[in-house]
Coordinates of C-alpha atoms in Angstrom, one line a residue:
Chain C
M1 CA -8.5 12.4 41.8
T2 CA -9.9 14.0 39.2
A3 CA -12.0 16.8 40.1
P4 CA -15.9 15.8 39.5
V5 CA -17.7 17.4 36.2
V6 CA -21.4 18.2 37.0
V7 CA -24.3 18.9 34.9
T8 CA -25.9 22.5 35.6
G9 CA -28.9 22.9 32.6
L10 CA -30.8 20.8 30.9
G11 CA -32.4 21.4 27.9
V12 CA -35.0 18.8 27.1
A13 CA -37.3 18.4 23.4
A14 CA -39.7 15.1 23.7
P15 CA -42.9 13.3 22.3
N16 CA -44.3 13.8 25.4
G17 CA -42.7 17.3 26.6
L18 CA -41.5 20.5 25.3
G19 CA -38.8 21.6 28.1
G20 CA -37.8 19.8 31.1
Q21 CA -40.5 21.0 33.3
D22 CA -43.2 20.0 30.7
F23 CA -41.2 16.7 30.0
W24 CA -41.2 15.7 33.6
N25 CA -44.8 16.4 34.6
A26 CA -45.9 14.4 31.8
T27 CA -44.0 11.1 32.4
L28 CA -44.7 11.3 36.3
A29 CA -48.0 11.2 34.8
G30 CA -47.9 8.4 32.3
K31 CA -48.3 10.4 29.4
S32 CA -47.0 9.4 26.1
G33 CA -46.2 11.0 22.9
I34 CA -46.5 8.0 20.8
G35 CA -49.2 8.3 17.9
P36 CA -50.2 7.8 14.7
L37 CA -47.6 9.4 12.2
T38 CA -48.9 12.4 11.0
H39 CA -45.6 14.2 9.5
F40 CA -45.5 11.9 6.3
D41 CA -48.1 9.8 4.7
S42 CA -47.2 6.4 6.3
S43 CA -50.6 4.4 4.7
R44 CA -48.3 2.3 2.9
Y45 CA -45.6 1.6 5.4
P46 CA -45.7 -1.4 7.8
A47 CA -45.1 0.7 11.1
K48 CA -47.6 3.3 11.2
L49 CA -46.8 4.6 15.1
A50 CA -44.1 7.1 16.2
G51 CA -43.7 9.6 19.2
E52 CA -43.9 12.9 17.1
I53 CA -42.9 15.9 18.6
N54 CA -46.1 18.1 17.6
G55 CA -46.6 21.8 18.9
F56 CA -42.9 22.7 18.1
T57 CA -42.9 26.0 15.6
A58 CA -38.6 26.5 14.7
E59 CA -39.3 30.3 13.6
D60 CA -40.9 31.0 17.3
H61 CA -37.4 30.5 18.9
L62 CA -34.7 30.8 15.7
P63 CA -34.4 33.6 13.3
S64 CA -35.4 33.5 9.9
R65 CA -31.8 33.3 8.7
L66 CA -31.4 29.7 10.0
M67 CA -34.5 28.4 8.7
P68 CA -33.5 27.9 4.8
Q69 CA -30.1 26.0 6.1
T70 CA -31.4 23.5 8.9
D71 CA -33.2 20.4 9.5
R72 CA -35.4 20.2 11.8
V73 CA -33.0 18.0 14.0
T74 CA -31.2 20.7 14.3
R75 CA -33.8 23.1 14.8
L76 CA -34.9 21.1 17.6
S77 CA -31.4 21.5 19.0
L78 CA -30.6 24.2 18.8
V79 CA -33.6 25.6 20.6
A80 CA -32.5 22.3 23.8
A81 CA -29.3 23.9 24.0
D82 CA -30.7 27.3 24.3
W83 CA -33.1 26.4 26.7
A84 CA -30.4 24.2 28.5
L85 CA -27.9 27.5 28.4
A86 CA -31.3 29.3 30.1
D87 CA -31.4 26.3 32.5
A88 CA -28.0 26.8 33.7
G89 CA -27.9 30.3 33.8
V90 CA -25.1 30.9 31.3
T91 CA -24.6 33.9 28.7
P92 CA -22.2 32.1 26.7
A93 CA -21.2 35.8 25.4
D94 CA -19.6 36.3 28.9
L95 CA -17.5 34.1 28.6
P96 CA -14.1 33.1 26.4
E97 CA -14.8 31.5 23.4
F98 CA -12.4 28.8 23.5
S99 CA -13.6 28.0 27.4
M100 CA -16.8 26.7 25.6
G101 CA -17.3 23.5 23.4
V102 CA -20.1 21.0 22.3
S103 CA -20.0 17.8 22.2
T104 CA -23.4 16.0 20.6
A105 CA -24.2 12.4 19.2
S106 CA -26.3 12.1 16.3
S107 CA -27.6 8.9 14.7
A108 CA -28.6 10.3 10.7
G109 CA -27.7 13.7 10.4
G110 CA -30.4 16.1 8.8
F111 CA -33.1 13.0 6.9
A112 CA -35.9 15.1 5.8
F113 CA -33.7 18.2 4.8
S114 CA -31.7 16.1 2.5
Q115 CA -34.7 14.4 1.1
Q116 CA -36.3 17.6 -0.4
E117 CA -32.7 18.3 -1.8
L118 CA -32.7 14.8 -3.1
K119 CA -35.9 15.2 -4.8
N120 CA -34.9 18.4 -6.1
L121 CA -31.9 17.0 -7.6
W122 CA -33.8 14.0 -9.4
S123 CA -37.2 16.0 -10.3
K124 CA -35.6 19.4 -11.5
G125 CA -31.8 19.1 -11.8
S126 CA -28.6 19.9 -9.7
Q127 CA -29.0 23.7 -10.0
Y128 CA -31.9 23.2 -7.7
V129 CA -30.2 21.8 -4.8
S130 CA -29.4 23.9 -2.0
A131 CA -26.0 25.2 -1.3
Y132 CA -26.9 24.3 2.3
Q133 CA -27.1 21.0 1.4
S134 CA -23.7 20.9 1.7
F135 CA -24.0 20.3 5.9
A136 CA -27.4 20.6 6.8
W137 CA -27.7 16.6 6.3
F138 CA -24.5 16.2 7.9
Y139 CA -24.0 14.5 11.5
A140 CA -21.9 17.0 13.1
V141 CA -24.1 19.9 11.7
N142 CA -25.9 20.4 15.4
T143 CA -22.8 20.9 17.2
G144 CA -21.2 23.1 14.1
Q145 CA -24.7 25.1 14.6
I146 CA -24.6 25.4 18.4
S147 CA -20.9 26.2 18.0
I148 CA -21.4 29.2 16.0
R149 CA -24.8 30.3 17.3
H150 CA -23.0 30.8 21.0
G151 CA -19.9 31.8 19.5
M152 CA -18.3 28.1 21.3
K153 CA -14.6 27.6 20.0
G154 CA -13.6 25.1 22.3
P155 CA -13.1 21.5 21.5
S156 CA -16.3 20.4 20.3
G157 CA -17.2 17.1 18.1
V158 CA -19.7 14.5 17.2
V159 CA -20.1 10.7 18.0
V160 CA -21.7 8.3 15.6
T161 CA -22.9 5.1 18.1
D162 CA -26.6 5.2 17.6
Q163 CA -28.3 5.3 21.0
A164 CA -25.5 4.8 22.9
G165 CA -23.9 8.4 21.6
G166 CA -26.2 9.7 24.0
L167 CA -23.7 8.9 26.5
D168 CA -20.7 8.7 24.3
A169 CA -21.3 12.3 23.7
V170 CA -21.4 13.3 27.2
A171 CA -18.1 11.2 28.3
Q172 CA -16.3 12.9 25.3
A173 CA -17.4 16.1 27.3
R174 CA -16.5 15.2 30.1
R175 CA -12.7 14.0 29.1
Q176 CA -12.8 17.4 27.6
I177 CA -14.0 19.6 30.9
R178 CA -11.1 17.4 32.5
K179 CA -8.5 18.7 30.2
G180 CA -9.8 21.8 31.1
T181 CA -12.6 23.0 28.9
S182 CA -14.7 25.0 31.4
L183 CA -18.1 24.2 29.6
V184 CA -19.8 22.3 27.2
V185 CA -23.1 21.8 25.9
A186 CA -23.4 17.7 25.6
G187 CA -26.2 15.2 24.7
A188 CA -27.8 14.5 21.3
V189 CA -31.1 14.8 19.8
D190 CA -32.2 12.8 16.9
A191 CA -34.9 13.3 14.7
L192 CA -35.8 11.5 11.2
L193 CA -39.2 10.7 10.9
C194 CA -39.7 11.9 7.0
S195 CA -40.5 8.6 4.4
W196 CA -36.9 8.7 3.5
G197 CA -35.3 8.4 7.1
W198 CA -38.4 5.7 8.0
T199 CA -37.7 3.6 5.1
G200 CA -34.0 3.4 6.7
L201 CA -35.2 2.5 10.1
L202 CA -37.4 0.0 8.5
T203 CA -34.4 -2.0 7.4
S204 CA -33.4 -2.5 11.1
G205 CA -36.3 -5.0 11.1
R206 CA -37.1 -4.0 14.6
L207 CA -40.2 -1.5 14.2
C208 CA -43.2 -2.9 15.8
T209 CA -46.2 -2.8 13.7
A210 CA -48.8 -3.0 15.6
A211 CA -51.5 0.1 15.2
E212 CA -52.3 0.4 19.2
P213 CA -50.1 3.0 20.8
T214 CA -50.7 1.0 24.0
H215 CA -49.6 -2.3 22.5
A216 CA -46.2 -1.0 20.1
Y217 CA -43.5 -0.7 22.6
L218 CA -43.6 -3.3 25.3
P219 CA -39.7 -4.1 26.6
F220 CA -39.5 -7.2 29.1
D221 CA -43.0 -8.1 28.2
D222 CA -43.9 -11.7 26.7
R223 CA -45.5 -9.4 24.2
A224 CA -42.3 -7.5 22.9
A225 CA -42.0 -7.3 19.2
G226 CA -40.2 -4.2 18.3
H227 CA -39.9 -0.6 19.5
V228 CA -41.7 2.5 18.5
A229 CA -39.8 5.4 16.7
G230 CA -39.6 9.0 17.7
E231 CA -38.1 12.6 17.6
G232 CA -36.3 14.5 20.2
G233 CA -33.5 14.4 22.8
A234 CA -31.6 16.2 25.8
L235 CA -28.7 18.4 25.7
L236 CA -26.8 19.3 29.1
I237 CA -24.7 21.9 30.3
M238 CA -21.8 20.6 31.7
E239 CA -19.0 22.3 33.7
S240 CA -16.3 21.2 36.6
A241 CA -17.8 21.1 39.7
D242 CA -15.3 23.7 40.4
S243 CA -16.0 26.5 37.7
A244 CA -20.2 25.4 38.8
K245 CA -19.2 26.4 42.4
T246 CA -17.5 29.3 41.6
R247 CA -20.5 31.0 39.8
G248 CA -22.8 29.7 42.6
A249 CA -24.9 27.8 39.9
K250 CA -27.6 25.1 40.9
V251 CA -26.2 21.4 40.3
Y252 CA -28.3 18.6 39.2
G253 CA -25.9 16.0 40.2
E254 CA -22.4 14.2 38.8
I255 CA -21.1 12.5 35.9
A256 CA -19.6 9.6 37.8
G257 CA -18.7 6.8 35.7
Y258 CA -18.5 5.6 32.5
A259 CA -17.8 2.7 30.4
A260 CA -18.1 1.7 26.8
T261 CA -17.8 -1.8 25.4
F262 CA -18.2 -3.5 22.0
D263 CA -20.3 -7.0 21.5
G264 CA -17.6 -10.1 20.6
A265 CA -18.4 -13.2 21.0
E266 CA -20.4 -12.4 24.0
P267 CA -22.9 -9.5 24.6
G268 CA -20.9 -6.8 26.1
L269 CA -23.4 -5.0 28.1
R270 CA -22.4 -6.2 31.2
R271 CA -18.6 -5.6 31.1
A272 CA -20.2 -2.1 30.4
V273 CA -22.0 -1.8 33.8
E274 CA -19.2 -3.1 36.1
L275 CA -16.8 -0.8 34.5
A276 CA -18.6 1.9 34.7
L277 CA -19.6 0.9 38.4
A278 CA -16.1 0.9 38.9
D279 CA -15.2 4.0 37.1
A280 CA -17.7 5.9 39.7
G281 CA -16.5 4.1 42.7
V282 CA -19.3 2.6 43.8
T283 CA -20.5 -1.0 44.1
P284 CA -23.8 -2.3 42.9
A285 CA -25.7 -2.0 46.0
D286 CA -25.0 1.6 45.8
V287 CA -27.0 1.9 42.7
D288 CA -30.9 3.3 43.5
V289 CA -32.4 3.0 40.2
V290 CA -31.3 1.8 36.5
F291 CA -32.9 3.4 32.9
A292 CA -32.8 0.3 31.1
D293 CA -31.8 0.6 26.9
A294 CA -35.2 -1.6 26.5
A295 CA -34.8 -3.0 22.9
A296 CA -38.2 -4.7 23.3
E297 CA -36.7 -7.5 21.4
P298 CA -37.0 -10.8 23.2
E299 CA -33.2 -11.5 22.6
L300 CA -32.2 -8.1 23.3
D301 CA -34.5 -8.0 26.6
R302 CA -32.5 -10.9 27.2
V303 CA -29.2 -10.0 27.2
E304 CA -30.0 -6.5 29.1
A305 CA -32.5 -7.9 32.2
E306 CA -29.0 -11.0 32.3
A307 CA -26.8 -8.3 33.2
I308 CA -28.5 -6.4 35.2
V309 CA -29.7 -9.2 37.4
E310 CA -25.9 -10.9 37.0
V311 CA -25.1 -7.5 38.5
F312 CA -27.6 -6.2 41.1
G313 CA -29.4 -10.0 41.6
P314 CA -32.7 -11.0 41.0
H315 CA -35.1 -7.8 41.6
G316 CA -32.1 -6.4 42.9
V317 CA -32.1 -3.0 42.0
P318 CA -35.4 -0.8 40.9
V319 CA -35.4 -0.5 36.7
T320 CA -37.5 1.9 34.6
A321 CA -37.6 2.5 31.1
P322 CA -40.0 6.1 30.2
K323 CA -38.5 6.0 26.9
T324 CA -42.0 3.6 26.5
M325 CA -43.4 7.3 26.6
T326 CA -41.7 8.8 23.6
G327 CA -40.6 5.7 21.5
R328 CA -36.9 5.5 21.2
L329 CA -35.2 8.6 20.0
Y330 CA -31.6 6.8 18.8
A331 CA -28.8 8.4 20.4
G332 CA -31.6 11.4 21.3
G333 CA -33.3 8.3 23.8
A334 CA -30.1 8.3 25.8
A335 CA -29.5 11.5 26.4
L336 CA -33.3 12.1 27.5
D337 CA -32.5 9.1 29.4
L338 CA -29.3 10.9 31.5
A339 CA -32.0 14.2 31.9
T340 CA -34.6 12.1 33.5
A341 CA -32.3 10.4 35.7
F342 CA -31.2 14.2 37.4
L343 CA -34.9 14.9 37.4
A344 CA -35.2 12.0 38.9
L345 CA -32.7 12.0 41.4
A346 CA -33.7 16.0 42.7
E347 CA -37.3 14.4 43.2
D348 CA -36.7 10.8 44.6
T349 CA -39.2 9.7 42.5
I350 CA -38.3 6.8 39.7
P351 CA -40.7 8.1 36.7
P352 CA -42.6 4.6 35.3
T353 CA -42.3 2.4 32.6
V354 CA -46.0 2.4 30.9
H355 CA -48.2 -0.2 28.9
T356 CA -45.7 -3.0 29.7
E357 CA -46.3 -6.2 31.8
P358 CA -42.9 -7.3 32.6
A359 CA -42.3 -11.2 31.8
E360 CA -41.2 -13.0 35.6
R361 CA -38.8 -14.9 33.6
Y362 CA -36.7 -11.7 33.5
G363 CA -36.3 -11.7 36.7
L364 CA -36.3 -7.5 37.1
D365 CA -38.0 -5.3 39.5
L366 CA -39.6 -3.0 36.6
V367 CA -41.2 0.3 37.9
V368 CA -44.5 0.0 35.7
S369 CA -47.4 2.3 35.6
Q370 CA -47.0 4.4 38.5
P371 CA -43.9 6.7 39.3
R372 CA -42.5 5.2 42.8
A373 CA -41.0 7.2 45.3
A374 CA -37.9 6.5 46.7
R375 CA -34.4 7.9 48.0
L376 CA -32.1 8.2 45.0
R377 CA -28.4 9.4 45.3
T378 CA -27.2 7.2 42.6
A379 CA -28.4 6.4 38.7
L380 CA -27.0 3.8 35.8
V381 CA -28.0 4.7 32.2
L382 CA -27.8 2.0 30.1
A383 CA -27.8 2.5 26.0
R384 CA -27.4 0.1 23.2
G385 CA -26.4 0.7 19.6
H386 CA -27.4 -1.1 16.7
G387 CA -24.3 -3.2 15.3
G388 CA -22.8 -4.2 19.0
F389 CA -22.6 -0.6 21.1
N390 CA -22.7 -0.8 25.2
S391 CA -22.5 2.0 26.7
A392 CA -23.2 2.6 30.7
M393 CA -23.2 6.0 32.8
V394 CA -23.4 6.4 36.3
V395 CA -24.2 9.6 37.9
R396 CA -25.2 10.7 41.5
S397 CA -26.7 13.8 43.1
Chain T
M1 CA -36.5 41.5 -24.7
S2 CA -33.3 42.1 -21.9
R3 CA -34.3 41.7 -18.5
T4 CA -33.1 43.9 -15.2
F5 CA -31.4 42.2 -12.2
T6 CA -32.1 45.5 -9.4
L7 CA -31.2 45.7 -5.9
D8 CA -34.2 44.7 -5.1
D9 CA -34.1 41.8 -7.0
L10 CA -31.1 40.8 -5.4
K11 CA -32.4 41.7 -1.7
R12 CA -35.7 39.3 -2.7
I13 CA -33.4 36.6 -3.4
L14 CA -31.4 36.8 -0.3
L15 CA -34.2 37.1 1.8
E16 CA -36.0 33.9 0.3
G17 CA -32.9 31.9 -0.3
S18 CA -30.7 32.9 2.9
G19 CA -33.3 34.4 5.6
A20 CA -33.0 37.7 7.3
P21 CA -29.1 38.8 7.4
D22 CA -27.4 38.3 11.0
G23 CA -25.2 41.3 10.6
T24 CA -26.1 45.5 9.6
G25 CA -29.1 44.2 7.7
L26 CA -30.5 44.9 4.2
D27 CA -32.0 48.3 4.7
G28 CA -30.7 51.6 3.7
D29 CA -27.7 52.4 1.2
V30 CA -26.1 48.3 1.1
L31 CA -24.8 48.9 -2.7
D32 CA -21.1 49.2 -1.6
T33 CA -21.2 47.1 2.0
D34 CA -19.7 43.6 2.0
F35 CA -22.0 40.8 1.6
A36 CA -20.2 39.7 5.7
D37 CA -21.1 42.9 6.8
I38 CA -24.4 42.5 6.0
G39 CA -24.9 39.1 7.3
Y40 CA -24.5 36.6 4.4
D41 CA -21.6 34.3 4.3
S42 CA -20.0 32.4 1.0
L43 CA -22.5 30.0 1.2
A44 CA -25.7 32.6 1.6
L45 CA -23.8 34.1 -2.2
L46 CA -23.4 30.8 -3.0
E47 CA -26.8 29.8 -2.7
T48 CA -28.1 33.3 -4.4
A49 CA -25.6 32.9 -7.5
S50 CA -27.4 29.4 -7.9
R51 CA -31.1 30.6 -7.4
V52 CA -30.1 34.2 -9.9
E53 CA -28.6 31.1 -12.4
R54 CA -32.2 29.9 -12.2
E55 CA -34.3 32.4 -12.3
Y56 CA -32.5 33.9 -15.3
G57 CA -31.6 31.2 -16.9
I58 CA -27.5 32.4 -17.2
E59 CA -24.7 30.6 -16.2
L60 CA -22.5 32.7 -13.9
D61 CA -18.7 32.2 -14.1
E62 CA -17.6 30.2 -10.7
T63 CA -15.3 33.0 -9.6
V64 CA -18.4 35.5 -9.4
V65 CA -19.0 34.3 -5.8
G66 CA -15.6 34.9 -4.7
D67 CA -14.9 38.0 -6.5
A68 CA -18.4 39.9 -6.1
T69 CA -18.3 40.8 -2.2
T70 CA -20.9 43.2 -2.2
P71 CA -24.2 44.0 -4.1
R72 CA -22.8 46.1 -6.4
A73 CA -20.4 43.9 -7.7
L74 CA -22.5 41.1 -7.9
L75 CA -25.6 43.3 -9.7
D76 CA -23.0 44.6 -12.3
A77 CA -21.6 41.2 -12.8
V78 CA -25.2 39.5 -13.6
S79 CA -26.4 42.7 -15.9
A80 CA -23.1 41.4 -17.9
H81 CA -24.6 38.1 -18.1
L82 CA -27.5 39.6 -19.2
V83 CA -26.5 42.1 -22.0
A84 CA -24.7 39.2 -23.4
Q85 CA -27.5 37.0 -23.5
A86 CA -30.0 39.8 -25.1
A87 CA -26.7 40.1 -27.6

């Protein structure tokens, strides 16, 4: 039996809350972070709503040395990592540098930074392109900058599997801890709300073009017509249960099971759920709540609802999608769902799905409008990435 | 008329392009302090060289960034170009 891998710290940067407590309070209150785009002029784009993080001033948190070399996504990642370490009560400088690693997922890298540099290239010439463009755009940059800032030289990497990446990066961290790394900063933050990023997102055909925030992202609803994109995510401090115990750390819970599948002739989501439950050594009856991927595309909603109903039975388990308050944050979204699951376990409260009126044909017990009190010990988090990625993770307190 | 490139010019460009250093810093007599000790890595020097080239209309040899490990060495390298430009 392998030793359990536990989570001892959470760092959250979300459209409806900065910091774990702020985010959790907003989530329970049903406070949405979705609104009209303000980061750039969206008047000529078909989709005009987003889950933006407002009120984040990177200079308040990070040294000026990092400003010229970082995209917004890296600044958010660095600050979320700082918050997670503080929450865990960890001072990296006190620990052996090769005993700590960083495992993040990224869907897009640093888009706004790259947009600016491409603009410089085309309008002024190559000598006006920042030397820092060489890495500031790159998927692995958040991992690298966190690693440098905290002197973490153990096994580190990045996973690029769209939304599923938020879970895949945590699973990778679990592997590294099982192999002997003491502590891993794991999770994901995505942020690509600039006009170039927006153009890329629009090509998916999955962005909702509704004008009203309350009508824009309605998973499992007959009115479902795509999602709202957002920015943010969460980073988690992961350690072996032994190491957490040795240092007397507060423990949110355990990463108990995980599986990833790929869509083939049949969608792979159900298989991912079954394999993750088996990996955790639990039965469907043990699962107290499911955090849905919640694509808000009729076909994808049907596939997810079917997978849940086939495993748990009709109305067999409470299901929720608090991401209806943030928009889909891509890799950051799945990591944020994991953090939310741990907060829910700690408070025996299922956060709500807002604005959605679930269609009866899906057979889901969707927790809508208000939080629901429930005895929670085990949660299942689902995430699907564009192109056929499915990941499922079981966490327990 | 030939332009000059002083330590103050270099400090200004370093701060603009790469932010305040995370090492011993730019205060005091740093002419002969290694950039690495001041707190600027090779990429910061690449960015600095590129900004100097833009501002002064010169083209520095690619080896300058690797060879000029102190402010004095970089000032000398740039000054040599400025003299050549004026001649």
